[in-house]
DNA sequence: TATGAGTCTATTTTT
DNA sequence: TAGACTCATA
């Protein structure tokens, strides 16, 4: 987005300013700050650009490319520019086009890691035992294939779910581990067969002439390693290499880059921000960026610290927060903008009130003339969205959810695509299996198994096996006839491939196969929407040159541009918000356990906490003018009401940039829960201060200090003391059978004690799990 | 093959 | 609590 100020005013010919500008260099270099200029003009050898939030990262990247091109240092085909998402690639193309004032269709090597790998693999497929028309499997295909592998190994699918194996394999591939390299500890995890199953899966992929996403990288690495001549040809070709979001690269991507950059003075420019690394759980290695100078000796490190996005209050709050992280390269962001409003922290009674407060504030801002498009609510976990959606619907406030299920991931789209794949590529067993009995045509599990067995035994594709089975007596008459008719249809469709435009043929296929009819008959509420999606699919096909081109596109690009209609508030997860910016940002749910998320702390200890903190940093730095943080003191988690404590991150914000909001509604918000006690601990004038002076909070503080002062290099368990909302194993001072009083639920009797968590059977509201610090002995 | 009862499990998600 | 999913049963 526009993370930099607009370029200087258009040149007036002949003026002093114009002459001065001409002396200063080409127009695209105008209006840059010194660091940005350096990042663009430092061209010999490796460069690492540490670009803080809102410092003009994309501008540097695109201008650098424009600069290389206009200086005649390389032709478009000699520049490799890698991004993570298609969206980022698209954006870069557009912006370069604007900069050099012509089409950049000539930048064939600007794309995602994956799309560039596909391109390389297609031209050298044979070298890695693939055919040129190999299929790319997505997660869904992958899981179905793994199910078969698990079955073949005679393992209980329940105990060893395919999903989990898929996740493991994914992790291994992220770390560039082939089956023989899987560490024994990891392999042991899957009934001691992890590596074997992985190997079997890879073998199946090869026979299917297919690769999964991870393979795209790994196969190219293998290609380069086993064929030095091919590697050299690419090293020579890519005179300049640029990588966006370097902090998000995983081991495989790193190795891939390293191979290409294996020459003297590689012109490699990596742009990233270690403070915005939030994808560690997906295999990203912050370490890659932290280690850059060691990996690429002689590297020039340039820091972009001038922020063009946020007010200084927002910037200082975010900077102070992120300074609590240890493993970082360190940057000091500054802005020339004004102080602006302070970052607000508001305490709500529960998530419902939180949504109400935010909804009210949005309406107020709207009345003051702010655009809904310029406001966003960023949540830690998607379940939080529901409360806001409910609230916005009752208010009639238009909103859009960003993220969520993608167009091409919907069942009806995947079915339709499977029909097309099976038509185009008769050897695509997975596609065939998916639709052979959809709509139901009497080809049940037993028949499919027979086809499968024949195919496996003879080493032929299922489609061919099916064809042969229609001519034998092996299948029951009914199944055989049904199968024959389906095979005839496929033959017919294939015959029309060259005669008809792809969208038209696709329409015929969906019609004749009975697929459309299946949804027309279905009378469930979402059937019309699905039919609409199918139409949308056909429409989008028209833009492609051929059916094959279309299929290639959707296997890599899983999103579609959805038309935007009217002003809307945006609702999304913090992860989805990276790279975006809004005038006003609402950040609800800043509570221990939710943010930082308990699971992150449990699974990754200190590293997990630091990643959560970076997430918080990303959240705050999305805001241009206003950042409003919220936390609720009560939240329903898995159906149980839990008292929650304010996030430690709130405590890590600098007081001078933060304003605590007293909503006034706090004092009366206790109503409705057994009534009569309205004694909220936010009764005092300042809810923020009072939160921070409750016994629970203070004890948490003490625990934190104590553990922080003890040997910090101790094993992760040291975190336990820091973490409030989990069992600490310490004696809570309560025992089963005791009577207690809880501010929200009233009187009750303890039925179980688990560390600092108590299960209390409340007289009026039944059994609940609560933290010991929120009840009193009675 | 359609349905209901019972069970399980609840971050973040791109390619 | 709620949703997804499995499994048995008609």
PDB file of C-alpha atoms (C1' of nucleotides) in Angstrom, chain A residues 84-86 114 380 382 406 440 573 600, chain B residues 1-3 9-15:
ATOM      1  CA  UNK A  84       5.925 -14.711  -0.767  1.00  0.00           C
ATOM      2  CA  UNK A  85       2.459 -14.017  -2.007  1.00  0.00           C
ATOM      3  CA  UNK A  86       0.911 -13.497  -5.365  1.00  0.00           C
ATOM      4  CA  UNK A 114       6.776 -21.241  -5.831  1.00  0.00           C
ATOM      5  CA  UNK A 380      -5.475 -12.667  17.440  1.00  0.00           C
ATOM      6  CA  UNK A 382     -10.552 -15.962  14.244  1.00  0.00           C
ATOM      7  CA  UNK A 406     -10.577 -18.983  -0.283  1.00  0.00           C
ATOM      8  CA  UNK A 440     -23.569 -40.075  -6.923  1.00  0.00           C
ATOM      9  CA  UNK A 573      -6.504 -11.586  12.041  1.00  0.00           C
ATOM     10  CA  UNK A 600       2.385 -20.337  21.528  1.00  0.00           C
TER      11      UNK A 600
ATOM     12  C1'  DT B   1     -27.745 -43.262   1.563  1.00  0.00           C
ATOM     13  C1'  DA B   2     -29.734 -40.319   4.952  1.00  0.00           C
ATOM     14  C1'  DT B   3     -30.010 -39.207   9.561  1.00  0.00           C
ATOM     15  C1'  DT B   9     -11.484 -30.523  19.792  1.00  0.00           C
ATOM     16  C1'  DA B  10     -11.002 -26.187  19.726  1.00  0.00           C
ATOM     17  C1'  DT B  11      -4.124 -20.197  16.924  1.00  0.00           C
ATOM     18  C1'  DT B  12      -2.013 -17.882  13.394  1.00  0.00           C
ATOM     19  C1'  DT B  13      -2.163 -19.968   7.033  1.00  0.00           C
ATOM     20  C1'  DT B  14       0.604 -19.011   2.015  1.00  0.00           C
ATOM     21  C1'  DT B  15       2.015 -21.545  -1.821  1.00  0.00           C
TER      22       DT B  15
END
